mmCIF file of C-alpha atoms and ligand atoms in Angstrom:
data_model
loop_
_atom_site.group_PDB
_atom_site.id
_atom_site.type_symbol
_atom_site.label_atom_id
_atom_site.label_comp_id
_atom_site.label_asym_id
_atom_site.label_seq_id
_atom_site.Cartn_x
_atom_site.Cartn_y
_atom_site.Cartn_z
ATOM 1 C CA MET J 264 -27.061 -6.908 0.792
ATOM 2 C CA ARG J 265 -27.679 -3.748 -1.313
ATOM 3 C CA GLN J 266 -30.917 -3.588 -0.583
ATOM 4 C CA GLN J 267 -29.980 -3.862 2.911
ATOM 5 C CA LEU J 268 -28.252 -0.933 2.831
ATOM 6 C CA ASN J 269 -31.255 1.682 3.466
ATOM 7 C CA LYS J 270 -31.691 0.184 6.798
ATOM 8 C CA ALA J 271 -27.846 1.404 7.446
ATOM 9 C CA LYS J 272 -29.014 4.327 9.996
ATOM 10 C CA ARG J 273 -25.005 5.457 10.915
ATOM 11 C CA TRP J 274 -22.855 6.074 8.220
ATOM 12 C CA VAL J 275 -19.138 6.744 8.703
ATOM 13 C CA MET J 276 -18.030 8.776 5.001
ATOM 14 C CA LYS J 277 -14.754 9.022 4.331
ATOM 15 C CA ILE J 278 -13.844 12.317 1.729
ATOM 16 C CA GLY J 279 -10.614 11.554 0.264
ATOM 17 C CA THR J 280 -8.610 14.690 -0.685
ATOM 18 C CA SER J 281 -8.970 13.741 -4.608
ATOM 19 C CA THR J 282 -12.741 14.395 -4.027
ATOM 20 C CA LEU J 283 -12.025 17.782 -2.671
ATOM 21 C CA THR J 284 -9.456 19.292 -5.195
ATOM 22 C CA THR J 285 -9.460 19.748 -9.273
ATOM 23 C CA SER J 286 -7.964 17.696 -11.239
ATOM 24 C CA GLY J 287 -5.376 20.618 -11.398
ATOM 25 C CA GLY J 288 -4.839 19.808 -7.513
ATOM 26 C CA HIS J 289 -6.507 22.999 -5.997
ATOM 27 C CA PHE J 290 -9.116 22.723 -3.344
ATOM 28 C CA ALA J 291 -12.483 22.888 -5.027
ATOM 29 C CA HIS J 292 -15.139 24.624 -2.291
ATOM 30 C CA GLU J 293 -17.961 23.483 -4.610
ATOM 31 C CA ASN J 294 -16.947 19.878 -4.338
ATOM 32 C CA LEU J 295 -17.123 19.831 -0.601
ATOM 33 C CA GLU J 296 -20.563 21.957 -0.907
ATOM 34 C CA LYS J 297 -21.952 18.940 -2.996
ATOM 35 C CA ILE J 298 -20.590 16.440 -0.387
ATOM 36 C CA VAL J 299 -22.232 18.798 1.949
ATOM 37 C CA SER J 300 -25.776 18.700 0.144
ATOM 38 C CA GLN J 301 -25.485 14.730 -0.150
ATOM 39 C CA VAL J 302 -24.669 14.365 3.806
ATOM 40 C CA VAL J 303 -27.604 16.644 4.481
ATOM 41 C CA PHE J 304 -29.731 14.491 1.761
ATOM 42 C CA LEU J 305 -28.868 11.315 4.123
ATOM 43 C CA VAL J 306 -29.602 13.291 7.701
ATOM 44 C CA GLN J 307 -32.858 14.032 6.114
ATOM 45 C CA HIS J 308 -33.603 10.492 5.739
ATOM 46 C CA GLY J 309 -33.060 9.597 8.815
ATOM 47 C CA VAL J 310 -29.408 8.692 8.632
ATOM 48 C CA GLN J 311 -26.564 9.746 11.218
ATOM 49 C CA VAL J 312 -23.713 10.607 9.485
ATOM 50 C CA VAL J 313 -20.248 11.104 10.894
ATOM 51 C CA VAL J 314 -17.569 12.745 8.450
ATOM 52 C CA VAL J 315 -13.924 11.270 8.221
ATOM 53 C CA SER J 316 -12.529 14.368 5.891
ATOM 54 C CA SER J 317 -8.901 14.898 4.592
ATOM 55 C CA GLY J 318 -7.978 18.189 2.559
ATOM 56 C CA ALA J 319 -6.174 19.931 5.266
ATOM 57 C CA ILE J 320 -3.146 19.864 3.557
ATOM 58 C CA ALA J 321 -4.419 20.604 0.240
ATOM 59 C CA LEU J 322 -6.089 23.409 1.527
ATOM 60 C CA GLY J 323 -2.958 24.874 3.199
ATOM 61 C CA MET J 324 -0.683 23.923 0.593
ATOM 62 C CA ASP J 325 -3.611 25.803 -1.916
ATOM 63 C CA THR J 326 -3.047 28.953 1.232
ATOM 64 C CA LEU J 327 0.538 28.599 0.578
ATOM 65 C CA LYS J 328 0.686 29.103 -3.401
ATOM 66 C CA ARG J 329 2.413 25.401 -3.306
ATOM 67 C CA THR J 330 1.925 23.374 -5.871
ATOM 68 C CA ARG J 331 3.949 20.152 -5.109
ATOM 69 C CA ARG J 332 3.297 17.859 -1.710
ATOM 70 C CA PRO J 333 5.981 18.912 0.503
ATOM 71 C CA THR J 334 8.501 15.872 1.303
ATOM 72 C CA THR J 335 9.253 16.183 5.332
ATOM 73 C CA LEU J 336 6.515 15.556 7.819
ATOM 74 C CA PRO J 337 7.055 19.453 9.772
ATOM 75 C CA GLU J 338 6.036 21.052 6.745
ATOM 76 C CA LEU J 339 3.057 18.275 5.822
ATOM 77 C CA GLN J 340 1.806 19.090 9.416
ATOM 78 C CA ALA J 341 2.428 22.343 9.119
ATOM 79 C CA CYS J 342 0.383 22.442 5.977
ATOM 80 C CA ALA J 343 -2.574 20.588 7.698
ATOM 81 C CA ALA J 344 -2.519 23.356 10.505
ATOM 82 C CA ILE J 345 -2.964 25.924 8.282
ATOM 83 C CA GLY J 346 -5.508 24.048 6.113
ATOM 84 C CA GLN J 347 -7.546 22.586 8.845
ATOM 85 C CA GLY J 348 -9.251 25.474 10.253
ATOM 86 C CA LYS J 349 -10.102 26.594 7.090
ATOM 87 C CA LEU J 350 -11.255 22.812 6.109
ATOM 88 C CA MET J 351 -13.769 23.704 8.672
ATOM 89 C CA LYS J 352 -14.750 26.783 8.079
ATOM 90 C CA ALA J 353 -15.893 25.809 4.617
ATOM 91 C CA TYR J 354 -17.669 22.783 6.288
ATOM 92 C CA GLU J 355 -19.306 25.012 8.513
ATOM 93 C CA SER J 356 -20.347 27.470 6.535
ATOM 94 C CA ALA J 357 -22.175 24.833 4.228
ATOM 95 C CA PHE J 358 -23.842 22.998 6.820
ATOM 96 C CA SER J 359 -25.146 26.151 8.631
ATOM 97 C CA ARG J 360 -26.476 27.264 5.370
ATOM 98 C CA ALA J 361 -28.676 24.112 5.332
ATOM 99 C CA GLY J 362 -29.321 24.495 9.111
ATOM 100 C CA TYR J 363 -26.863 22.159 10.693
ATOM 101 C CA HIS J 364 -23.695 22.424 12.694
ATOM 102 C CA ALA J 365 -20.364 21.199 11.445
ATOM 103 C CA ALA J 366 -18.109 19.859 14.911
ATOM 104 C CA GLN J 367 -14.034 19.428 14.612
ATOM 105 C CA ILE J 368 -12.810 16.384 15.761
ATOM 106 C CA LEU J 369 -9.548 15.860 15.684
ATOM 107 C CA LEU J 370 -8.136 12.201 16.269
ATOM 108 C CA THR J 371 -4.875 10.102 16.780
ATOM 109 C CA GLN J 372 -4.998 6.506 15.917
ATOM 110 C CA ASP J 373 -2.691 5.893 18.989
ATOM 111 C CA GLY J 374 -5.222 8.365 20.908
ATOM 112 C CA LEU J 375 -8.226 5.387 20.068
ATOM 113 C CA GLN J 376 -6.181 2.427 21.404
ATOM 114 C CA ASP J 377 -6.127 4.422 24.991
ATOM 115 C CA ARG J 378 -9.460 2.955 26.419
ATOM 116 C CA LYS J 379 -10.238 6.433 28.384
ATOM 117 C CA ARG J 380 -9.693 8.607 25.378
ATOM 118 C CA TYR J 381 -11.664 5.734 22.971
ATOM 119 C CA VAL J 382 -14.424 5.984 25.404
ATOM 120 C CA ASN J 383 -13.885 9.983 25.695
ATOM 121 C CA ALA J 384 -14.252 10.486 21.974
ATOM 122 C CA LYS J 385 -16.682 8.121 21.345
ATOM 123 C CA ASN J 386 -19.200 9.949 23.809
ATOM 124 C CA THR J 387 -18.465 13.055 22.167
ATOM 125 C CA ILE J 388 -19.584 12.001 18.928
ATOM 126 C CA GLU J 389 -22.872 10.136 20.231
ATOM 127 C CA ALA J 390 -23.653 13.440 22.328
ATOM 128 C CA LEU J 391 -23.430 15.438 19.087
ATOM 129 C CA LEU J 392 -25.219 13.000 17.093
ATOM 130 C CA LYS J 393 -28.276 13.331 19.386
ATOM 131 C CA MET J 394 -27.736 16.984 18.879
ATOM 132 C CA GLY J 395 -27.996 16.495 15.330
ATOM 133 C CA ALA J 396 -24.772 18.385 14.924
ATOM 134 C CA ILE J 397 -22.211 16.488 12.215
ATOM 135 C CA PRO J 398 -18.914 15.549 13.180
ATOM 136 C CA VAL J 399 -16.445 16.106 11.036
ATOM 137 C CA VAL J 400 -13.040 14.152 11.922
ATOM 138 C CA ASN J 401 -9.804 14.255 10.444
ATOM 139 C CA GLU J 402 -6.680 13.244 11.828
ATOM 140 C CA ASN J 403 -4.364 15.485 14.762
ATOM 141 C CA ASP J 404 -1.794 15.933 12.089
ATOM 142 C CA THR J 405 0.478 18.365 14.637
ATOM 143 C CA VAL J 406 0.557 14.872 16.939
ATOM 144 C CA ALA J 407 0.412 11.734 14.468
ATOM 145 C CA THR J 408 1.643 11.447 11.692
ATOM 146 C CA GLU J 409 0.500 7.803 10.071
ATOM 147 C CA GLU J 410 -2.291 9.101 7.817
ATOM 148 C CA ILE J 411 0.028 11.543 6.393
ATOM 149 C CA LYS J 412 2.514 8.881 5.946
ATOM 150 C CA PHE J 413 0.358 6.331 4.862
ATOM 151 C CA GLY J 414 -3.434 6.397 4.395
ATOM 152 C CA ASP J 415 -5.010 10.154 3.635
ATOM 153 C CA ASN J 416 -7.462 8.895 6.751
ATOM 154 C CA ASP J 417 -8.402 5.419 5.241
ATOM 155 C CA VAL J 418 -7.464 3.519 8.571
ATOM 156 C CA LEU J 419 -8.631 6.405 10.758
ATOM 157 C CA ALA J 420 -12.093 6.068 8.997
ATOM 158 C CA ALA J 421 -12.227 2.375 9.420
ATOM 159 C CA GLN J 422 -11.481 3.114 13.222
ATOM 160 C CA VAL J 423 -13.842 5.553 13.724
ATOM 161 C CA ALA J 424 -16.478 3.495 11.870
ATOM 162 C CA ASN J 425 -15.256 0.802 14.679
ATOM 163 C CA LEU J 426 -15.590 3.279 17.344
ATOM 164 C CA VAL J 427 -19.255 4.638 16.941
ATOM 165 C CA GLU J 428 -20.466 1.254 15.738
ATOM 166 C CA ALA J 429 -21.956 2.570 12.355
ATOM 167 C CA SER J 430 -23.620 0.318 9.851
ATOM 168 C CA LEU J 431 -22.174 1.576 7.186
ATOM 169 C CA LEU J 432 -18.523 2.943 6.087
ATOM 170 C CA VAL J 433 -18.352 4.945 2.956
ATOM 171 C CA PHE J 434 -15.275 5.578 1.080
ATOM 172 C CA LEU J 435 -15.612 8.534 -1.578
ATOM 173 C CA SER J 436 -12.666 9.100 -3.818
ATOM 174 C CA ASP J 437 -12.039 10.129 -7.308
ATOM 175 C CA ILE J 438 -12.675 6.262 -8.473
ATOM 176 C CA ASP J 439 -15.632 4.688 -9.524
ATOM 177 C CA GLY J 440 -14.303 1.554 -7.573
ATOM 178 C CA PHE J 441 -11.870 -1.162 -6.501
ATOM 179 C CA TYR J 442 -10.287 -1.771 -10.121
ATOM 180 C CA LEU J 443 -7.830 -5.162 -11.009
ATOM 181 C CA ARG J 444 -4.729 -4.256 -12.903
ATOM 182 C CA ASP J 445 -6.473 -5.515 -15.648
ATOM 183 C CA LYS J 446 -9.233 -2.272 -15.037
ATOM 184 C CA THR J 447 -12.039 -5.085 -14.113
ATOM 185 C CA LEU J 448 -14.260 -3.299 -11.526
ATOM 186 C CA ILE J 449 -15.345 -5.407 -9.163
ATOM 187 C CA HIS J 450 -18.597 -4.757 -7.416
ATOM 188 C CA GLN J 451 -18.556 -7.114 -4.724
ATOM 189 C CA ILE J 452 -16.344 -8.797 -2.222
ATOM 190 C CA GLN J 453 -17.507 -11.335 -0.388
ATOM 191 C CA SER J 454 -15.050 -11.780 2.374
ATOM 192 C CA PRO J 455 -11.418 -11.165 3.766
ATOM 193 C CA ALA J 456 -9.915 -14.004 2.119
ATOM 194 C CA GLU J 457 -11.658 -13.165 -1.445
ATOM 195 C CA LEU J 458 -10.111 -9.174 -0.851
ATOM 196 C CA LYS J 459 -6.614 -10.965 0.246
ATOM 197 C CA GLU J 460 -6.531 -12.708 -3.387
ATOM 198 C CA TYR J 461 -7.336 -9.848 -5.106
ATOM 199 C CA ALA J 462 -4.653 -7.605 -3.304
ATOM 200 C CA SER J 463 -1.897 -8.847 -5.384
ATOM 201 C CA HIS J 464 -3.913 -7.573 -8.856
ATOM 202 C CA ILE J 465 -4.568 -3.681 -7.350
ATOM 203 C CA HIS J 466 -4.607 -1.272 -10.189
ATOM 204 C CA PRO J 467 -1.912 1.491 -9.004
ATOM 205 C CA LYS J 468 -2.975 5.210 -9.034
ATOM 206 C CA GLN J 469 -0.683 7.597 -7.544
ATOM 207 C CA SER J 470 -1.890 11.233 -7.204
ATOM 208 C CA GLU J 471 0.425 14.400 -6.238
ATOM 209 C CA LYS J 472 -1.404 15.489 -3.416
ATOM 210 C CA THR J 473 -2.220 12.231 -1.320
ATOM 211 C CA VAL J 474 -0.262 9.009 -0.086
ATOM 212 C CA GLY J 475 -3.292 6.779 0.470
ATOM 213 C CA GLY J 476 -3.486 4.511 -2.244
ATOM 214 C CA MET J 477 -5.853 1.016 -3.189
ATOM 215 C CA LYS J 478 -4.027 -0.637 -0.729
ATOM 216 C CA THR J 479 -4.715 1.515 2.579
ATOM 217 C CA LYS J 480 -7.948 1.228 1.613
ATOM 218 C CA LEU J 481 -8.123 -2.218 1.103
ATOM 219 C CA GLU J 482 -6.327 -2.865 4.617
ATOM 220 C CA ALA J 483 -9.355 -0.093 6.144
ATOM 221 C CA ALA J 484 -11.576 -2.456 4.666
ATOM 222 C CA GLN J 485 -10.361 -5.470 5.806
ATOM 223 C CA THR J 486 -10.478 -3.938 9.374
ATOM 224 C CA ALA J 487 -14.217 -2.761 8.841
ATOM 225 C CA MET J 488 -15.047 -6.072 7.339
ATOM 226 C CA ARG J 489 -13.983 -8.111 10.150
ATOM 227 C CA SER J 490 -15.741 -6.041 12.771
ATOM 228 C CA GLY J 491 -18.833 -6.586 11.029
ATOM 229 C CA ILE J 492 -19.478 -3.479 8.887
ATOM 230 C CA PRO J 493 -19.959 -3.474 5.323
ATOM 231 C CA ILE J 494 -18.136 -0.971 3.217
ATOM 232 C CA VAL J 495 -18.791 1.049 -0.011
ATOM 233 C CA LEU J 496 -15.767 2.254 -1.947
ATOM 234 C CA ALA J 497 -17.708 4.801 -4.626
ATOM 235 C CA ASN J 498 -16.730 7.998 -6.630
ATOM 236 C CA GLY J 499 -17.348 11.325 -4.501
ATOM 237 C CA GLN J 500 -17.231 13.209 -7.707
ATOM 238 C CA ASP J 501 -21.274 11.495 -8.520
ATOM 239 C CA THR J 502 -23.073 14.081 -7.090
ATOM 240 C CA HIS J 503 -26.069 11.719 -6.453
ATOM 241 C CA ILE J 504 -23.704 8.685 -4.939
ATOM 242 C CA ALA J 505 -25.012 8.593 -1.396
ATOM 243 C CA GLU J 506 -28.397 8.968 -2.252
ATOM 244 C CA ARG J 507 -27.558 5.853 -4.981
ATOM 245 C CA ILE J 508 -25.886 3.820 -2.162
ATOM 246 C CA LEU J 509 -28.949 4.496 0.227
ATOM 247 C CA LYS J 510 -31.543 3.067 -2.409
ATOM 248 C CA GLY J 511 -29.200 -0.210 -2.889
ATOM 249 C CA GLU J 512 -28.014 0.536 -6.527
ATOM 250 C CA GLU J 513 -25.032 -1.361 -7.513
ATOM 251 C CA VAL J 514 -22.749 1.647 -7.625
ATOM 252 C CA GLY J 515 -18.950 1.407 -6.750
ATOM 253 C CA SER J 516 -17.431 -1.755 -5.047
ATOM 254 C CA LEU J 517 -19.006 -3.763 -1.817
ATOM 255 C CA PHE J 518 -17.368 -5.098 0.657
ATOM 256 C CA HIS J 519 -19.725 -7.465 2.718
ATOM 257 C CA PRO J 520 -19.130 -7.834 6.313
ATOM 258 C CA ALA J 521 -17.232 -11.239 7.684
ATOM 259 C CA THR J 522 -19.179 -11.319 10.914
ATOM 260 C CA GLN J 523 -21.970 -9.615 12.523
ATOM 261 C CA LYS J 524 -21.319 -6.448 13.848
ATOM 262 C CA SER J 525 -22.847 -7.322 17.210
ATOM 263 C CA SER J 526 -21.201 -10.503 17.067
ATOM 264 C CA ALA J 527 -17.865 -9.270 16.631
ATOM 265 C CA ARG J 528 -18.432 -7.049 19.455
ATOM 266 C CA GLN J 529 -20.021 -9.766 21.834
ATOM 267 C CA LYS J 530 -17.094 -11.993 21.130
ATOM 268 C CA TRP J 531 -14.832 -9.583 22.061
ATOM 269 C CA LEU J 532 -16.187 -8.930 25.214
ATOM 270 C CA ALA J 533 -17.131 -12.504 26.197
ATOM 271 C CA HIS J 534 -13.479 -13.706 25.171
ATOM 272 C CA SER J 535 -10.760 -11.326 24.325
ATOM 273 C CA ALA J 536 -11.129 -8.597 26.273
ATOM 274 C CA SER J 537 -9.189 -8.864 29.794
ATOM 275 C CA SER J 538 -11.236 -7.989 32.548
ATOM 276 C CA LYS J 539 -9.940 -4.929 34.960
ATOM 277 C CA GLY J 540 -12.073 -5.478 37.937
ATOM 278 C CA THR J 541 -15.536 -6.995 39.155
ATOM 279 C CA ILE J 542 -18.900 -5.343 40.130
ATOM 280 C CA THR J 543 -21.242 -7.183 42.261
ATOM 281 C CA VAL J 544 -25.501 -6.585 41.654
ATOM 282 C CA ASP J 545 -28.479 -7.445 43.512
ATOM 283 C CA PRO J 546 -31.264 -9.695 42.190
ATOM 284 C CA GLY J 547 -32.748 -6.762 40.740
ATOM 285 C CA ALA J 548 -30.149 -5.699 38.474
ATOM 286 C CA ARG J 549 -29.136 -9.764 37.477
ATOM 287 C CA ARG J 550 -32.585 -9.831 36.507
ATOM 288 C CA ALA J 551 -32.778 -6.225 34.579
ATOM 289 C CA LEU J 552 -28.974 -7.417 32.458
ATOM 290 C CA THR J 553 -30.160 -10.937 31.786
ATOM 291 C CA ALA J 554 -34.122 -11.287 31.434
ATOM 292 C CA ASP J 555 -34.819 -8.049 30.468
ATOM 293 C CA LYS J 556 -31.560 -7.032 27.918
ATOM 294 C CA ARG J 557 -31.240 -3.711 30.329
ATOM 295 C CA SER J 558 -27.920 -1.533 30.821
ATOM 296 C CA LEU J 559 -26.629 -1.935 34.193
ATOM 297 C CA LEU J 560 -27.021 1.085 36.556
ATOM 298 C CA ALA J 561 -25.347 2.368 40.123
ATOM 299 C CA SER J 562 -28.382 1.695 41.803
ATOM 300 C CA GLY J 563 -28.185 -2.069 41.433
ATOM 301 C CA VAL J 564 -24.885 -2.330 42.858
ATOM 302 C CA LEU J 565 -23.561 -3.800 46.030
ATOM 303 C CA ARG J 566 -19.948 -3.549 45.738
ATOM 304 C CA CYS J 567 -17.168 -3.569 43.290
ATOM 305 C CA SER J 568 -13.684 -4.820 43.357
ATOM 306 C CA GLY J 569 -10.038 -4.087 41.203
ATOM 307 C CA ASN J 570 -8.492 -1.188 39.777
ATOM 308 C CA PHE J 571 -10.478 -0.659 37.146
ATOM 309 C CA LYS J 572 -10.964 3.090 35.181
ATOM 310 C CA LEU J 573 -13.730 4.436 32.493
ATOM 311 C CA GLY J 574 -13.510 2.630 29.507
ATOM 312 C CA ASP J 575 -12.274 -1.087 31.080
ATOM 313 C CA VAL J 576 -13.927 -4.249 30.906
ATOM 314 C CA VAL J 577 -15.252 -5.423 34.100
ATOM 315 C CA ASP J 578 -17.236 -9.000 35.189
ATOM 316 C CA VAL J 579 -20.257 -8.173 36.738
ATOM 317 C CA THR J 580 -21.208 -11.006 39.548
ATOM 318 C CA ASP J 581 -23.944 -11.775 41.387
ATOM 319 C CA GLU J 582 -24.205 -12.300 45.383
ATOM 320 C CA ALA J 583 -22.939 -15.714 45.051
ATOM 321 C CA GLY J 584 -19.788 -14.687 42.923
ATOM 322 C CA GLY J 585 -20.885 -16.181 39.497
ATOM 323 C CA VAL J 586 -19.656 -14.363 36.842
ATOM 324 C CA PHE J 587 -22.822 -13.755 34.460
ATOM 325 C CA ALA J 588 -22.123 -10.910 32.008
ATOM 326 C CA ARG J 589 -19.124 -8.635 31.228
ATOM 327 C CA GLY J 590 -19.048 -5.061 29.916
ATOM 328 C CA LEU J 591 -17.317 -1.387 29.417
ATOM 329 C CA VAL J 592 -17.466 0.616 32.197
ATOM 330 C CA ASN J 593 -18.580 4.108 32.658
ATOM 331 C CA TYR J 594 -16.686 4.934 35.314
ATOM 332 C CA SER J 595 -13.547 4.072 37.584
ATOM 333 C CA ARG J 596 -13.869 2.109 40.552
ATOM 334 C CA GLU J 597 -13.250 5.264 42.715
ATOM 335 C CA GLU J 598 -16.368 7.048 41.260
ATOM 336 C CA VAL J 599 -18.533 3.478 41.468
ATOM 337 C CA LEU J 600 -17.750 3.232 45.000
ATOM 338 C CA LYS J 601 -19.241 6.703 45.674
ATOM 339 C CA ILE J 602 -22.423 5.956 43.612
ATOM 340 C CA GLN J 603 -23.329 2.676 44.053
ATOM 341 C CA GLY J 604 -26.476 1.724 45.439
ATOM 342 C CA GLN J 605 -27.632 5.309 44.126
ATOM 343 C CA LYS J 606 -30.102 6.428 41.635
ATOM 344 C CA ALA J 607 -29.028 7.846 38.191
ATOM 345 C CA SER J 608 -30.616 11.175 38.844
ATOM 346 C CA ALA J 609 -28.117 11.500 41.906
ATOM 347 C CA ILE J 610 -24.797 10.710 40.160
ATOM 348 C CA ALA J 611 -24.297 14.942 39.380
ATOM 349 C CA SER J 612 -24.492 15.826 42.586
ATOM 350 C CA ILE J 613 -22.679 12.937 44.281
ATOM 351 C CA LEU J 614 -19.860 13.652 41.623
ATOM 352 C CA GLY J 615 -19.922 16.874 40.654
ATOM 353 C CA TYR J 616 -20.967 15.673 36.764
ATOM 354 C CA LYS J 617 -22.284 12.908 35.152
ATOM 355 C CA ARG J 618 -20.733 11.048 32.246
ATOM 356 C CA SER J 619 -23.966 8.702 31.397
ATOM 357 C CA ASP J 620 -26.596 7.088 33.759
ATOM 358 C CA GLU J 621 -25.715 4.053 32.970
ATOM 359 C CA LEU J 622 -22.705 2.210 34.423
ATOM 360 C CA VAL J 623 -22.248 -0.137 32.037
ATOM 361 C CA HIS J 624 -24.557 0.548 28.335
ATOM 362 C CA ARG J 625 -26.726 -2.311 27.129
ATOM 363 C CA ASN J 626 -24.475 -2.548 23.707
ATOM 364 C CA ASN J 627 -21.599 -2.529 25.645
ATOM 365 C CA LEU J 628 -22.448 -5.557 27.517
ATOM 366 C CA VAL J 629 -22.433 -9.312 26.752
ATOM 367 C CA VAL J 630 -24.528 -11.870 29.065
ATOM 368 C CA LEU J 631 -22.354 -15.018 29.440
ATOM 369 C CA GLU J 632 -25.120 -17.397 30.497
HETATM 370 N N1 LIG K 783 -5.025 14.648 7.627
HETATM 371 C C1 LIG K 783 -4.734 14.948 6.259
HETATM 372 C C2 LIG K 783 -5.240 16.142 5.504
HETATM 373 O O1 LIG K 783 -6.536 16.200 6.312
HETATM 374 C C3 LIG K 783 -4.510 13.726 5.521
HETATM 375 C C4 LIG K 783 -4.898 13.624 3.946
HETATM 376 C C5 LIG K 783 -3.365 13.614 3.733
HETATM 377 O O2 LIG K 783 -2.070 13.119 4.027
HETATM 378 O O3 LIG K 783 -3.103 13.921 2.358
HETATM 379 O O4 LIG K 783 -4.784 16.387 4.830
#
């Protein structure tokens, strides 16, 4: 498994507050620069990287010359609001020195549960990666407080890994990996069941500036494992950590995926997700989807029904009404009614905008036969 990590072409790299602060608790710009150098190394080696970074509260506290983490949520949110701009400024100047653009993405966990927002966030991040920019994600602390309260972005990072269909999720923290109470470092966790067994023997570690401990990391790891994404938990103070992970070295703790990423998604699409409508296609489009493994384009659509919206699951049927595929649709019913039968190149002039060429992208489609 370790050796296969050099084939992981899309990483979500979660940078914890502890990685960005000194032992005295102050924000350490030099640590951020080292992280950025590693991200640049990865990008130059053909890896797309989405950074999920904490540190806004720590930077806000530093700015206000506070040494103790505030105890009320509004004060924490205020610190984050002061620190977030500075955090992005630090990322932007470090990345731009290496010739890259950093892009701020503020997300909330409940926002990602909304299909429309999920698809919007996904499309934006895909577009940024295509442009060669580096998305830097944090929780939108003004409107959401889940991570401030519990997680230091651990759960958010797992959700982002799911969102962008990452091939690897890396948690960088100030510890070498997953330790048991007796200080044994666990190098490999093979399954969610094994993880559950270990969970009651975690080595506790508390820090003044963050709340996310090993518990939330393990919860997040479980989510990622179940989505088919491997996770490496490693020490962000090691200035070559990303390079070492990429080379397949035995660093940190590796959590094996419980299933294949594509099969987890395909299973969900085929069995769990409920369909909000139907798109009927001509024989050419049916062949393109089934035999040629292509995406669904508007040109092959004959009609549609149901009140589906952007990001909903739709059934795809042939003229006889047989459902042969399901997928996440990029356009609402109202939009499909206007563009059905039309070429992708005509979408922008008909709607006044074009979200994507595909009605349903191949990656979001499962053929049922
Ligand atoms: N969004 C928070 C930050 O950037 C998460 C970390 C925390 O809760 O300390 O600081």
